[in-house]
Short mmCIF file of C-alpha atoms in Angstrom, two decimals:
data_model
loop_
_atom_site.label_atom_id
_atom_site.label_comp_id
_atom_site.label_asym_id
_atom_site.label_seq_id
_atom_site.Cartn_x
_atom_site.Cartn_y
_atom_site.Cartn_z
CA MET A 67 -12.18 35.46 5.74
CA SER A 68 -8.69 34.46 8.10
CA ALA A 69 -7.85 36.23 10.93
CA SER A 70 -4.59 38.75 10.21
CA PRO A 71 -1.57 37.54 11.85
CA SER A 72 -0.21 38.65 15.61
CA ALA A 73 2.74 39.34 16.37
CA THR A 74 5.67 40.02 19.35
CA SER A 75 8.12 41.21 19.93
CA ALA A 76 9.82 40.72 23.20
CA PRO A 77 13.79 39.51 24.61
CA ASP A 78 11.43 36.44 25.36
CA ALA A 79 9.92 35.70 21.92
CA ARG A 80 11.66 32.27 21.68
CA ALA A 81 11.21 31.57 25.19
CA GLN A 82 7.57 31.37 23.83
CA PHE A 83 8.31 29.89 20.62
CA LEU A 84 9.95 26.65 23.16
CA ASN A 85 6.74 26.46 25.10
CA VAL A 86 4.57 26.41 22.21
CA LEU A 87 7.15 23.85 20.80
CA SER A 88 7.51 21.97 23.58
CA ALA A 89 3.59 22.13 24.78
CA ALA A 90 2.58 20.90 20.36
CA LEU A 91 4.87 17.82 21.51
CA HIS A 92 3.61 16.60 24.50
CA GLY A 93 -0.28 17.09 23.52
CA ASN A 94 0.49 15.40 20.46
CA THR A 95 -0.43 18.36 18.68
CA LEU A 96 2.68 18.64 16.31
CA ILE A 97 2.21 18.76 13.24
CA LYS A 98 4.80 19.85 11.47
CA LEU A 99 8.00 21.95 12.23
CA VAL A 100 10.52 24.00 9.78
CA LEU A 101 14.05 25.12 10.55
CA ALA A 102 15.08 27.27 7.47
CA ARG A 103 17.80 30.57 7.15
CA HIS A 104 20.37 28.24 8.21
CA VAL A 105 23.60 30.06 9.03
CA GLY A 106 25.43 27.65 10.31
CA ALA A 107 29.07 26.32 9.39
CA ASP A 108 27.61 23.41 7.41
CA GLU A 109 26.61 25.60 3.54
CA THR A 110 24.86 22.49 2.32
CA LEU A 111 22.71 22.16 4.76
CA GLN A 112 19.40 24.26 3.86
CA ARG A 113 17.00 23.47 6.53
CA ILE A 114 15.56 21.13 9.00
CA ILE A 115 12.01 18.98 8.93
CA ALA A 116 10.74 17.91 11.76
CA LYS A 117 7.36 15.43 12.02
CA PRO A 118 6.91 13.43 15.11
CA LEU A 119 6.48 9.68 14.97
CA GLN A 120 6.91 6.33 16.99
CA VAL A 121 9.95 4.61 17.68
CA LYS A 122 9.44 0.90 20.06
CA GLY A 123 5.72 2.81 20.96
CA GLN A 124 7.45 6.19 22.47
CA PRO A 125 7.11 9.31 20.70
CA HIS A 126 9.60 10.64 18.47
CA LEU A 127 10.81 13.20 16.45
CA SER A 128 11.89 12.62 12.45
CA LEU A 129 14.33 15.34 11.81
CA VAL A 130 14.86 15.47 7.56
CA TYR A 131 18.75 17.40 7.80
CA ARG A 132 17.70 18.78 3.72
CA HIS A 133 20.97 19.24 2.13
CA GLN A 134 21.62 20.16 -1.22
CA THR A 135 21.85 16.68 -2.67
CA ARG A 136 21.21 14.66 -0.32
CA ASP A 137 18.15 13.61 3.19
CA ILE A 138 20.06 12.67 6.07
CA THR A 139 17.47 11.47 8.68
CA ARG A 140 17.53 11.27 11.87
CA ASN A 141 14.38 9.86 15.33
CA VAL A 142 15.15 11.79 18.23
CA ALA A 143 13.31 11.49 21.96
CA LEU A 144 10.69 14.12 22.81
CA GLU A 145 12.94 15.55 25.44
CA GLN A 146 16.51 15.50 23.10
CA ALA A 147 14.78 16.80 20.03
CA GLU A 148 13.49 20.01 22.37
CA ALA A 149 17.21 20.84 23.68
CA LEU A 150 18.35 20.52 20.19
CA VAL A 151 16.21 22.64 18.72
CA ALA A 152 16.65 25.25 21.09
CA GLU A 153 20.13 24.48 20.71
CA LEU A 154 19.65 25.49 16.98
CA LEU A 155 18.23 28.39 17.29
CA PRO A 156 19.25 31.33 16.28
CA ALA A 157 22.72 29.99 16.18
CA SER A 158 22.35 27.95 13.06
CA PHE A 159 18.83 29.28 11.98
CA ARG A 160 17.16 32.12 12.47
CA ASN A 161 13.49 31.10 10.80
CA ALA A 162 11.05 28.80 12.68
CA HIS A 163 7.80 27.35 11.51
CA LEU A 164 5.89 25.35 13.70
CA PHE A 165 2.24 23.79 12.69
CA ASP A 166 -0.06 22.57 14.97
CA ALA A 167 -3.91 22.44 15.67
CA ASP A 168 -3.85 25.16 15.96
CA GLY A 169 -2.44 27.23 13.04
CA GLU A 170 1.35 28.54 12.64
CA VAL A 171 3.47 29.76 15.28
CA GLN A 172 6.88 31.31 13.54
CA LEU A 173 9.99 32.75 15.27
CA ALA A 174 12.12 35.15 13.19
CA PHE A 175 15.62 36.63 13.88
CA SER A 176 16.40 39.84 12.34
CA LYS A 177 20.30 40.32 11.54
CA LYS A 178 20.79 41.68 14.91
CA GLY A 179 19.77 38.68 16.16
CA LYS A 180 16.24 40.36 17.82
CA PRO A 181 13.35 38.06 18.24
CA MET A 182 9.68 37.69 16.83
CA LEU A 183 7.10 35.75 16.88
CA GLN A 184 3.89 36.28 15.15
CA ARG A 185 1.10 33.91 15.19
CA HIS A 186 -1.51 33.48 12.14
CA GLY A 187 -4.83 32.79 11.51
CA ALA A 188 -6.87 30.14 11.53
CA GLN A 189 -8.12 29.02 8.31
CA ALA A 190 -4.34 28.23 6.47
CA PRO A 191 -3.87 26.18 9.69
CA ARG A 192 -6.61 24.07 9.11
CA GLU A 193 -6.07 23.75 5.54
CA VAL A 194 -2.45 22.49 6.68
CA ALA A 195 -4.00 20.96 9.72
CA ALA A 196 -6.73 19.35 6.48
CA THR A 197 -3.48 17.95 4.27
CA ALA A 198 -1.49 16.28 7.34
CA ALA A 199 -5.64 14.35 8.41
CA HIS A 200 -5.29 12.86 4.76
CA ASP A 201 -1.75 12.10 4.77
CA ARG A 202 -2.74 10.13 7.45
CA GLU A 203 -5.99 8.26 6.16
CA LYS A 204 -3.53 7.20 2.68
CA LYS A 205 -0.48 6.31 5.40
CA ARG A 206 2.63 6.50 3.56
CA TYR A 207 5.24 3.61 4.81
CA LEU A 208 7.98 6.53 3.76
CA ASP A 209 8.41 9.87 2.69
CA LEU A 210 8.69 10.61 -0.67
CA SER A 211 11.57 13.27 0.37
CA ARG A 212 14.14 10.07 1.20
CA PRO A 213 17.39 10.28 -1.23
CA PHE A 214 17.88 6.70 -2.73
CA LEU A 215 14.18 7.53 -3.95
CA ARG A 216 15.17 10.92 -5.89
CA ASP A 217 18.96 8.96 -6.79
CA LEU A 218 17.10 5.39 -8.86
CA GLY A 219 14.39 8.04 -10.54
CA VAL A 220 10.82 7.19 -8.45
CA THR A 221 11.11 11.30 -7.92
CA ASP A 222 12.39 14.25 -9.25
CA GLY A 223 15.51 16.76 -8.39
CA GLN A 224 12.86 18.31 -5.96
CA GLY A 225 11.58 15.67 -3.84
CA ALA A 226 8.15 15.00 -6.23
CA LEU A 227 7.11 11.49 -7.63
CA ILE A 228 7.86 11.08 -11.27
CA PRO A 229 4.42 10.51 -12.50
CA ALA A 230 5.53 7.68 -14.11
CA MET A 231 6.20 6.11 -11.00
CA SER A 232 3.24 6.28 -9.29
CA ARG A 233 2.58 2.79 -9.67
CA LYS A 234 6.11 1.54 -8.60
CA TRP A 235 5.63 4.15 -5.95
CA LYS A 236 2.49 2.49 -4.49
CA GLN A 237 4.09 -1.12 -5.20
CA ILE A 238 6.67 -0.25 -2.21
CA ASN A 239 4.28 1.16 -0.23
CA LYS A 240 2.24 -1.42 0.38
CA PHE A 241 5.77 -4.61 0.31
CA ILE A 242 6.74 -2.15 3.67
CA GLU A 243 3.30 -1.43 4.60
CA VAL A 244 3.35 -5.30 4.32
CA PHE A 245 6.02 -5.97 6.32
CA ASP A 246 6.04 -3.66 9.03
CA HIS A 247 2.48 -6.15 10.30
CA ALA A 248 4.53 -8.92 9.69
CA LEU A 249 7.06 -7.68 11.70
CA ALA A 250 5.19 -6.42 14.37
CA ASN A 251 3.79 -10.68 15.06
CA ALA A 252 7.31 -12.11 14.34
CA PRO A 253 9.32 -13.49 16.79
CA VAL A 254 12.48 -11.43 16.87
CA ALA A 255 13.47 -9.60 20.04
CA ALA A 256 12.67 -5.65 19.57
CA GLY A 257 16.26 -4.54 19.73
CA GLN A 258 17.06 -7.63 17.73
CA ALA A 259 19.42 -6.55 14.50
CA LEU A 260 18.04 -8.62 11.49
CA ARG A 261 19.55 -10.04 8.08
CA VAL A 262 18.03 -9.81 4.99
CA ALA A 263 18.13 -11.29 2.09
CA ASP A 264 16.03 -10.05 -1.38
CA PHE A 265 16.40 -12.58 -4.21
CA GLY A 266 16.01 -10.65 -7.36
CA SER A 267 16.48 -7.83 -6.53
CA GLY A 268 16.78 -6.21 -9.77
CA LYS A 269 17.06 -2.10 -9.66
CA GLY A 270 17.14 -2.64 -5.90
CA TYR A 271 13.42 -0.35 -5.09
CA LEU A 272 12.27 -2.67 -2.38
CA THR A 273 15.42 -4.01 -1.21
CA PHE A 274 16.74 0.15 -0.67
CA ALA A 275 13.23 0.97 0.67
CA MET A 276 13.53 -1.95 3.11
CA HIS A 277 17.50 -0.78 4.26
CA ASP A 278 16.04 1.98 4.60
CA TYR A 279 12.62 1.76 6.78
CA LEU A 280 14.64 -0.43 8.66
CA ARG A 281 17.24 2.16 9.60
CA ASN A 282 16.00 5.45 9.57
CA SER A 283 11.89 4.62 10.48
CA LEU A 284 12.38 2.19 13.21
CA GLY A 285 15.75 3.01 13.73
CA ARG A 286 16.38 -0.53 13.93
CA GLU A 287 20.33 -2.14 13.40
CA ALA A 288 19.75 -3.94 10.24
CA LYS A 289 22.27 -6.15 7.68
CA VAL A 290 20.37 -6.25 3.88
CA MET A 291 21.42 -7.45 0.85
CA GLY A 292 19.95 -7.81 -3.20
CA VAL A 293 20.96 -10.88 -4.87
CA GLU A 294 20.31 -10.32 -8.61
CA LEU A 295 21.97 -12.20 -11.74
CA ARG A 296 22.96 -8.68 -13.24
CA GLN A 297 25.82 -7.81 -13.10
CA ASP A 298 25.19 -4.26 -14.83
CA MET A 299 22.67 -4.10 -11.95
CA VAL A 300 24.72 -4.98 -8.53
CA GLU A 301 26.91 -2.62 -9.77
CA LEU A 302 24.39 0.41 -10.12
CA CYS A 303 22.28 -0.89 -6.78
CA ASN A 304 26.52 -0.72 -4.77
CA ALA A 305 27.53 2.27 -6.14
CA ALA A 306 23.67 4.25 -5.28
CA ALA A 307 24.25 2.48 -1.83
CA GLY A 308 28.09 4.07 -1.05
CA ARG A 309 26.92 7.01 -2.68
CA LEU A 310 23.73 7.63 -0.69
CA GLU A 311 25.20 6.34 3.15
CA HIS A 312 23.19 2.95 3.61
CA PRO A 313 25.46 1.45 5.57
CA GLY A 314 24.87 -1.90 6.50
CA LEU A 315 22.81 -2.34 2.50
CA GLU A 316 25.24 -4.32 -0.14
CA PHE A 317 24.10 -6.08 -3.65
CA LEU A 318 25.87 -9.35 -4.97
CA CYS A 319 25.58 -11.00 -8.21
CA GLY A 320 23.64 -14.97 -8.08
CA ASP A 321 20.73 -16.49 -8.18
CA VAL A 322 19.11 -18.40 -4.44
CA ARG A 323 20.55 -21.07 -5.30
CA SER A 324 24.48 -19.58 -5.87
CA VAL A 325 24.16 -17.27 -2.43
CA VAL A 326 23.49 -19.02 0.47
CA PRO A 327 23.47 -16.85 4.05
CA GLU A 328 23.94 -18.93 6.64
CA ALA A 329 21.01 -17.09 8.73
CA ILE A 330 18.62 -14.77 8.40
CA GLU A 331 15.39 -13.38 9.78
CA VAL A 332 13.50 -11.63 6.64
CA MET A 333 13.48 -13.72 3.35
CA ILE A 334 12.35 -12.07 0.04
CA ALA A 335 11.85 -13.40 -3.25
CA LEU A 336 9.12 -11.23 -5.40
CA HIS A 337 8.50 -12.37 -8.69
CA ALA A 338 10.90 -15.40 -9.17
CA CYS A 339 10.24 -17.60 -11.98
CA ASP A 340 8.72 -20.94 -11.42
CA VAL A 341 10.93 -23.61 -9.14
CA ALA A 342 12.82 -20.51 -8.26
CA THR A 343 10.14 -19.96 -6.05
CA ASP A 344 11.04 -23.20 -3.80
CA TYR A 345 14.80 -22.79 -3.70
CA ALA A 346 14.12 -19.63 -1.94
CA ILE A 347 11.29 -20.48 0.62
CA HIS A 348 13.87 -23.64 1.03
CA THR A 349 16.58 -21.08 2.28
CA GLY A 350 14.22 -19.21 4.26
CA ILE A 351 12.90 -22.48 5.80
CA ARG A 352 16.52 -23.67 6.37
CA CYS A 353 17.95 -20.07 7.76
CA ASN A 354 14.63 -20.05 10.44
CA ALA A 355 13.73 -16.60 8.67
CA ALA A 356 11.25 -14.83 11.15
CA ILE A 357 9.39 -13.59 8.22
CA ILE A 358 9.16 -14.95 4.29
CA MET A 359 7.29 -13.05 1.67
CA CYS A 360 7.01 -14.08 -2.15
CA SER A 361 5.04 -12.95 -5.22
CA PRO A 362 5.58 -16.51 -6.53
CA CYS A 363 5.44 -15.75 -11.16
CA CYS A 364 5.57 -18.87 -14.15
CA HIS A 365 4.27 -22.21 -12.92
CA LYS A 366 5.48 -24.34 -14.57
CA GLN A 367 6.15 -27.87 -12.62
CA ILE A 368 3.37 -28.89 -11.49
CA ARG A 369 0.90 -28.87 -14.82
CA PRO A 370 2.38 -31.37 -17.04
CA GLN A 371 1.23 -33.24 -14.17
CA LEU A 372 -1.86 -32.55 -13.31
CA HIS A 373 -4.71 -34.74 -14.41
CA SER A 374 -8.09 -34.09 -13.92
CA PRO A 375 -10.01 -35.58 -11.86
CA GLY A 376 -13.08 -37.11 -13.46
CA LEU A 377 -15.27 -34.03 -11.45
CA LEU A 378 -13.34 -31.82 -12.72
CA GLN A 379 -12.05 -32.65 -16.38
CA PRO A 380 -15.67 -30.58 -18.12
CA MET A 381 -13.86 -27.59 -16.64
CA LEU A 382 -10.07 -28.25 -17.04
CA GLN A 383 -10.30 -29.00 -20.30
CA TYR A 384 -9.33 -25.84 -21.36
CA GLY A 385 -6.24 -24.82 -21.22
CA LEU A 386 -6.91 -21.82 -19.23
CA HIS A 387 -8.76 -22.88 -16.33
CA LEU A 388 -5.99 -25.61 -16.44
CA GLY A 389 -3.09 -23.36 -15.63
CA GLN A 390 -5.39 -21.30 -12.99
CA GLN A 391 -5.52 -24.81 -11.50
CA ALA A 392 -2.16 -25.41 -11.64
CA GLU A 393 -0.92 -21.81 -10.46
CA MET A 394 -2.80 -22.84 -7.47
CA LEU A 395 -2.73 -26.01 -6.54
CA THR A 396 1.43 -24.78 -6.54
CA ASP A 397 1.20 -21.78 -4.41
CA SER A 398 -1.55 -23.70 -1.59
CA LEU A 399 1.23 -26.74 -1.64
CA ARG A 400 3.12 -23.92 -0.82
CA ALA A 401 1.57 -22.17 1.75
CA LEU A 402 1.03 -25.38 2.94
CA TYR A 403 4.55 -26.88 3.45
CA LEU A 404 5.29 -23.05 4.86
CA GLU A 405 2.57 -24.29 7.50
CA ALA A 406 4.06 -27.84 8.50
CA CYS A 407 7.59 -26.61 9.07
CA GLY A 408 6.16 -24.07 11.62
CA TYR A 409 4.66 -20.69 10.07
CA GLU A 410 1.03 -19.01 10.20
CA THR A 411 1.56 -18.49 6.75
CA LYS A 412 -1.26 -16.34 4.63
CA VAL A 413 -1.86 -16.71 1.01
CA PHE A 414 -3.58 -12.89 -1.12
CA GLU A 415 -3.80 -9.94 -3.33
CA PHE A 416 -0.26 -7.72 -2.71
CA ILE A 417 -1.86 -5.25 -5.08
CA SER A 418 -4.19 -4.83 -7.66
CA LEU A 419 -3.97 -5.87 -11.07
CA GLU A 420 -4.25 -2.56 -11.87
CA HIS A 421 -0.71 -1.75 -11.28
CA THR A 422 1.08 -5.36 -12.08
CA ASN A 423 -0.28 -8.66 -12.89
CA LYS A 424 1.81 -10.60 -10.65
CA ASN A 425 -0.13 -9.63 -7.55
CA LYS A 426 -0.36 -12.63 -4.79
CA MET A 427 1.72 -12.58 -2.08
CA ILE A 428 2.40 -15.52 0.05
CA LEU A 429 3.58 -14.25 3.75
CA ALA A 430 4.38 -16.98 6.45
CA VAL A 431 5.47 -15.85 9.53
CA LYS A 432 7.34 -17.73 12.23
CA ARG A 433 4.89 -18.97 14.75
CA ARG A 434 6.49 -18.34 18.82
CA GLN A 435 5.89 -22.13 19.11
CA ALA A 436 6.03 -25.60 17.12
CA ALA A 437 2.82 -27.40 16.44
CA ASP A 438 2.46 -31.38 15.77
CA ASN A 439 2.26 -31.10 11.28
CA THR A 440 1.45 -35.30 11.20
CA ALA A 441 -2.49 -34.03 10.28
CA LEU A 442 -0.98 -31.18 8.18
CA LEU A 443 1.46 -34.06 6.44
CA GLU A 444 -1.92 -36.36 5.36
CA LYS A 445 -3.67 -33.51 3.75
CA ILE A 446 -0.98 -32.72 1.45
CA ALA A 447 -0.43 -36.20 0.71
CA GLN A 448 -4.31 -36.74 -0.13
CA LEU A 449 -4.45 -33.11 -1.93
CA LYS A 450 -1.53 -34.06 -4.16
CA GLY A 451 -3.05 -38.01 -4.51
CA PHE A 452 -6.72 -36.25 -5.81
CA TYR A 453 -4.38 -34.15 -8.73
CA GLY A 454 -1.85 -36.98 -9.34
CA VAL A 455 1.21 -34.82 -8.41
CA GLN A 456 4.33 -36.74 -8.06
CA GLU A 457 6.74 -34.59 -7.09
CA HIS A 458 6.87 -30.13 -5.53
CA CYS A 459 9.84 -29.07 -5.04
CA LEU A 460 10.06 -27.52 -2.34
CA GLU A 461 9.16 -30.63 -0.86
CA THR A 462 11.49 -32.20 -1.88
CA LEU A 463 14.25 -29.36 -1.52
CA LEU A 464 12.75 -29.99 2.32
CA ARG A 465 12.77 -33.56 2.88
CA ALA A 466 16.34 -33.73 1.73
CA ASP A 467 17.36 -31.63 4.62
CA SER A 468 14.77 -34.02 6.96
CA LEU A 469 12.65 -30.42 7.71
CA ILE A 470 9.36 -32.75 7.22
#
């Protein structure tokens, strides 16, 4: 049984609520704060939803201003957040709901401005806390309420995930998770503006997610460029970027050979076909990118060159195995060339085969100090010789620019 809510009606009810908010913020027990019953000048604003988060290692409050047709997110420091909430109650909002580890506290103002403070029983707050704990266990780097997800068809008008887009939603979050870990280890300054190029951006799911995460979740300045061959996709994404107020996000028509940035910190190329992946990696290395993220596709160049070493001939006589060997060799050489160019490189399963069959990722993060690559280049030469490989596109590109 849940305990009955207790109510307090007194002139200092507002002050009591603000004291509870301050204690929850600084005691790290706040789960969520909702400001409702908007009475301010902006008729499109419906409510503000606030949740705690860390920005550059410091506690902040993320405020989502929920409008009729869009959401706007602000990340503010705790002291600024307290002052802002005090300013908004009751001038702009007549209801406030605070959920913390002990339950729910509700502040309501009558039409005459009289405050009423209610403390709700233990059962409902525990359910809220359990839900929050479950959400933390399955950490999501993006919130489903983000406007770009609705505009691109990932969520519906109420901000709920469209079932047919559940796999795409998992891919988006996994991508941002991988990027977040890479950024933590990359040689970029904490306040440095980031330039990002996403080659083969398609409908822009990951491009929008990257821009939104950098600017709204991390509070960093960022210029994100999506590059796509299909003009209709470019126009669709640019229209969405303008409509959703994503400053610093643009989409260009072209590919990795025709659109060559002068300098970038992050290079992304997911599912670039065959040697397009090599051109993308070369662009990242040439631009001295701190992070390179590739998900290769359609490995065609190496297979015709491949001969089966004597011991492996019984195994590689089967076309399927030969194709798998060519794919593994192609991507291993790519990873090794990245290592030779000064990157810490990983090759791993990006997301389960349950969600996509194009699930391999090559992730490279620039080392803070260069190292001698002579021994590594010799091992690469031996590996090529073992399989009879005469040419690898990435090596050709790197040697042409004297990068190895």
